[in-house]
Amino acid sequence: DAKTTQPPSMDCAEGRAANLPCNHSTISGNEYVYWYRQIHSQGPQYIIHGLKNNETNEMASLIITEDRKSSTLILPHATLRDTAVYYCIVRVGNTPLVFGKGTRLSVIA
Amino acid sequence: DAGVIQSPRHEVTEMGQEVTLRCKPISGHDYLFWYRQTMMRGLELLIYFNNNVPIDDSGMPEDRFSAKMPNASFSTLKIQPSEPRDSAVYFCASSDNSFYLYGYTFGSGTRLTVV
């Protein structure tokens, strides 16, 4: 069972920042937060992950609250190609990824 | 690196027929995962292997489904006999031991339609 809660859908204007929230109130101390996305008809793609510190890479930033019960994925300048379903997943160590329903992000021109 | 390669990309078969889906993981990856995606149930883990050995097959829906990994570079998912409710996109993914750092790499999937 997925341990996260995400809004089912969000819209974002092209060029603006997309902020995707995720609640994981039952997260344990050794569980990481992962974000994946799935563009239509493709396999899921890894975006970023973190344990307790904020993280940034070339795709996105991940902000994790101090109590670790929620996080936000930030796409700083959303483009039409960022339209996808975004999955927030918590897991420990080398356990398999369990996907929830995710958030369908629509980037609008 | 060609990534995770799945074949065929599309498969249409009649109910009752045997279906075999194939996956070639990334060279050097020792974990392999099979997922199924439907509109109703989303992405479900079916089975995963480590060093060619099945670790957890609790997600395999029933005995009609079987998966093998005869060597490090090849895995199959077989459905016999197939039923219309097996229609879905089947994804294969692979990873090395660092997947707690970087997660998996997924293939492009096989879209199965059973009529």
Coordinates of C-alpha atoms in Angstrom, one line a residue:
Chain A
D1 CA 0.0 0.0 0.0
A2 CA 1.2 3.5 -0.9
K3 CA 2.1 5.5 2.2
T4 CA 1.6 8.9 0.6
T5 CA -1.2 11.2 -0.2
Q6 CA -1.1 13.5 -3.3
P7 CA -3.7 15.7 -4.9
P8 CA -5.2 13.9 -8.0
S9 CA -4.5 16.7 -10.4
M10 CA -2.9 20.2 -10.7
D11 CA -2.5 22.8 -13.4
C12 CA 0.5 25.0 -13.9
A13 CA 1.1 27.8 -16.4
E14 CA 4.1 27.3 -18.7
G15 CA 7.2 29.0 -17.5
R16 CA 5.9 29.2 -13.9
A17 CA 7.1 27.0 -11.0
A18 CA 5.1 23.9 -10.4
N19 CA 4.9 22.9 -6.7
L20 CA 3.6 19.4 -6.2
P21 CA 2.8 18.5 -2.5
C22 CA 3.0 15.1 -0.9
N23 CA 1.9 14.0 2.6
H24 CA 3.7 11.1 4.2
S25 CA 2.7 11.5 7.9
T26 CA 3.6 7.9 8.8
I27 CA 7.1 8.0 7.4
S28 CA 9.8 6.4 9.6
G29 CA 13.3 7.6 10.3
N30 CA 15.0 5.4 7.7
E31 CA 12.6 5.9 4.8
Y32 CA 13.5 8.0 1.9
V33 CA 11.2 10.1 -0.2
Y34 CA 11.3 9.5 -3.9
W35 CA 9.7 11.3 -6.8
Y36 CA 9.1 9.7 -10.2
R37 CA 7.1 10.9 -13.2
Q38 CA 5.4 9.1 -16.0
I39 CA 4.8 10.8 -19.3
H40 CA 2.0 9.4 -21.3
S41 CA 2.7 5.9 -22.7
Q42 CA 6.2 5.8 -21.2
G43 CA 7.7 4.0 -18.3
P44 CA 8.2 5.9 -15.0
Q45 CA 11.3 8.1 -14.8
Y46 CA 13.3 8.9 -11.7
I47 CA 13.4 12.6 -10.7
I48 CA 14.9 13.0 -7.3
H49 CA 15.0 11.6 -3.8
G50 CA 15.9 12.7 -0.3
L51 CA 16.0 11.6 3.4
K52 CA 15.7 14.8 5.4
N53 CA 17.7 17.5 3.7
N54 CA 16.5 19.5 0.8
E55 CA 17.8 18.3 -2.5
T56 CA 18.3 19.8 -6.0
N57 CA 19.3 18.4 -9.3
E58 CA 19.0 19.4 -12.9
M59 CA 15.4 18.4 -13.1
A60 CA 13.8 19.6 -9.8
S61 CA 14.1 20.5 -6.2
L62 CA 12.8 18.5 -3.3
I63 CA 11.8 20.3 -0.1
I64 CA 11.2 18.1 3.0
T65 CA 9.6 19.6 6.1
E66 CA 11.6 19.4 9.3
D67 CA 9.3 16.8 10.8
R68 CA 9.5 14.9 7.5
K69 CA 5.7 14.4 7.3
S70 CA 5.4 16.2 4.0
S71 CA 7.4 17.3 1.0
T72 CA 7.1 19.4 -2.1
L73 CA 8.6 18.7 -5.5
I74 CA 9.4 21.9 -7.3
L75 CA 9.8 22.2 -11.1
P76 CA 11.3 25.7 -11.3
H77 CA 10.2 26.6 -14.9
A78 CA 7.5 24.2 -16.1
T79 CA 7.3 23.4 -19.8
L80 CA 4.7 21.6 -21.8
R81 CA 7.0 18.5 -21.7
D82 CA 6.6 18.4 -18.0
T83 CA 2.9 17.3 -18.3
A84 CA 2.9 13.9 -16.7
V85 CA 1.7 12.0 -13.6
Y86 CA 4.0 12.6 -10.7
Y87 CA 4.5 9.9 -8.0
C88 CA 5.7 10.5 -4.5
I89 CA 7.0 7.3 -2.9
V90 CA 8.5 6.5 0.5
R91 CA 10.6 3.5 1.0
V92 CA 13.4 2.1 3.1
G93 CA 16.6 0.6 1.7
N94 CA 16.3 -1.8 -1.1
T95 CA 12.6 -2.5 -0.9
P96 CA 10.7 -2.3 -4.2
L97 CA 8.9 0.9 -5.2
V98 CA 5.2 0.9 -4.4
F99 CA 3.3 3.4 -6.6
G100 CA 0.2 5.2 -5.6
K101 CA -2.2 7.2 -7.8
G102 CA 0.1 10.2 -8.1
T103 CA -0.7 13.8 -9.3
R104 CA -1.6 14.5 -12.9
L105 CA 0.2 17.7 -13.7
S106 CA -1.0 19.6 -16.7
V107 CA 1.2 22.4 -17.9
I108 CA -0.8 25.0 -19.9
A109 CA 0.5 27.3 -22.5
Chain B
D1 CA 23.6 2.1 -22.9
A2 CA 20.4 1.1 -24.7
G3 CA 18.4 1.1 -21.4
V4 CA 15.9 -1.6 -20.4
I5 CA 14.6 -3.2 -23.6
Q6 CA 11.2 -4.8 -23.7
S7 CA 9.6 -6.8 -26.5
P8 CA 7.2 -6.8 -28.1
R9 CA 6.0 -3.2 -27.7
H10 CA 2.4 -4.2 -28.6
E11 CA 0.8 -7.6 -28.4
V12 CA -2.8 -8.5 -29.4
T13 CA -3.9 -12.1 -28.7
E14 CA -7.0 -14.1 -28.3
M15 CA -8.3 -15.3 -25.0
G16 CA -6.8 -18.6 -24.1
Q17 CA -3.6 -18.1 -25.9
E18 CA -0.2 -18.1 -24.3
V19 CA 1.6 -14.8 -24.1
T20 CA 5.3 -14.2 -23.5
L21 CA 6.7 -10.8 -22.7
R22 CA 10.5 -10.3 -22.7
C23 CA 12.9 -8.0 -21.0
K24 CA 16.6 -7.3 -21.3
P25 CA 17.9 -5.3 -18.3
I26 CA 20.7 -2.9 -18.3
S27 CA 24.1 -4.7 -18.3
G28 CA 25.5 -4.9 -14.8
H29 CA 22.1 -4.5 -13.1
D30 CA 21.3 -7.3 -10.7
Y31 CA 17.8 -6.4 -9.7
L32 CA 14.9 -6.8 -12.2
F33 CA 11.3 -5.9 -11.6
W34 CA 8.0 -6.6 -13.4
Y35 CA 5.1 -4.2 -13.0
R36 CA 1.6 -4.1 -14.5
Q37 CA -0.3 -0.9 -15.1
T38 CA -4.1 -0.6 -15.6
M39 CA -6.4 2.4 -15.3
M40 CA -8.3 0.8 -12.4
R41 CA -5.3 -0.5 -10.3
G42 CA -2.5 1.8 -11.4
L43 CA 1.1 0.5 -11.3
E44 CA 1.4 -2.9 -9.4
L45 CA 4.6 -4.8 -8.7
L46 CA 4.2 -8.4 -9.9
I47 CA 7.6 -9.9 -9.1
Y48 CA 11.2 -9.0 -8.6
F49 CA 14.5 -10.8 -9.0
N50 CA 17.9 -10.3 -7.4
N51 CA 20.9 -12.1 -9.1
N52 CA 18.4 -14.1 -11.2
V53 CA 16.6 -15.4 -8.2
P54 CA 12.9 -14.5 -7.5
I55 CA 12.7 -12.6 -4.2
D56 CA 9.1 -11.8 -4.0
D57 CA 6.3 -13.0 -6.3
S58 CA 3.4 -12.1 -4.0
G59 CA 2.1 -9.7 -6.6
M60 CA 1.6 -12.3 -9.3
P61 CA -2.2 -12.4 -9.7
E62 CA -2.6 -16.1 -10.1
D63 CA -1.1 -19.3 -11.3
R64 CA -1.6 -18.3 -14.9
F65 CA 1.3 -15.9 -14.5
S66 CA 4.9 -17.1 -14.3
A67 CA 8.2 -15.3 -14.6
K68 CA 11.7 -16.5 -15.2
M69 CA 15.2 -15.1 -15.3
P70 CA 17.5 -17.7 -16.8
N71 CA 20.5 -15.4 -16.9
A72 CA 21.5 -11.9 -16.0
S73 CA 20.5 -10.5 -19.3
F74 CA 17.1 -11.8 -19.9
S75 CA 13.7 -12.3 -18.2
T76 CA 10.3 -13.5 -19.4
L77 CA 6.8 -13.0 -18.1
K78 CA 4.4 -15.6 -19.3
I79 CA 0.6 -15.7 -19.1
Q80 CA -1.1 -19.0 -19.9
P81 CA -3.9 -19.0 -20.7
S82 CA -4.5 -15.3 -21.2
E83 CA -7.8 -13.6 -20.4
P84 CA -9.3 -10.2 -21.3
R85 CA -8.7 -8.9 -17.8
D86 CA -5.0 -9.4 -18.3
S87 CA -5.0 -6.5 -20.8
A88 CA -2.6 -3.9 -19.4
V89 CA 0.8 -2.3 -20.0
Y90 CA 3.5 -4.4 -18.5
F91 CA 6.7 -2.7 -17.5
C92 CA 10.1 -4.2 -16.7
A93 CA 12.7 -2.2 -14.7
S94 CA 16.2 -2.9 -13.6
S95 CA 18.7 -1.5 -11.1
D96 CA 22.0 -2.2 -9.5
N97 CA 22.7 -2.3 -5.7
S98 CA 22.6 1.5 -5.6
F99 CA 19.0 1.7 -6.3
Y100 CA 18.2 3.1 -2.9
L101 CA 20.2 6.1 -4.2
Y102 CA 18.9 6.4 -7.8
G103 CA 15.9 4.1 -8.1
Y104 CA 15.2 2.1 -11.1
T105 CA 15.3 2.4 -14.9
F106 CA 12.1 1.4 -16.6
G107 CA 11.6 0.0 -20.0
S108 CA 9.1 1.4 -22.5
G109 CA 6.5 -1.3 -21.7
T110 CA 4.5 -3.9 -23.6
R111 CA 0.9 -3.0 -24.2
L112 CA -1.0 -6.3 -24.1
T113 CA -4.6 -6.6 -25.4
V114 CA -6.4 -9.9 -24.9
V115 CA -9.6 -10.1 -27.0

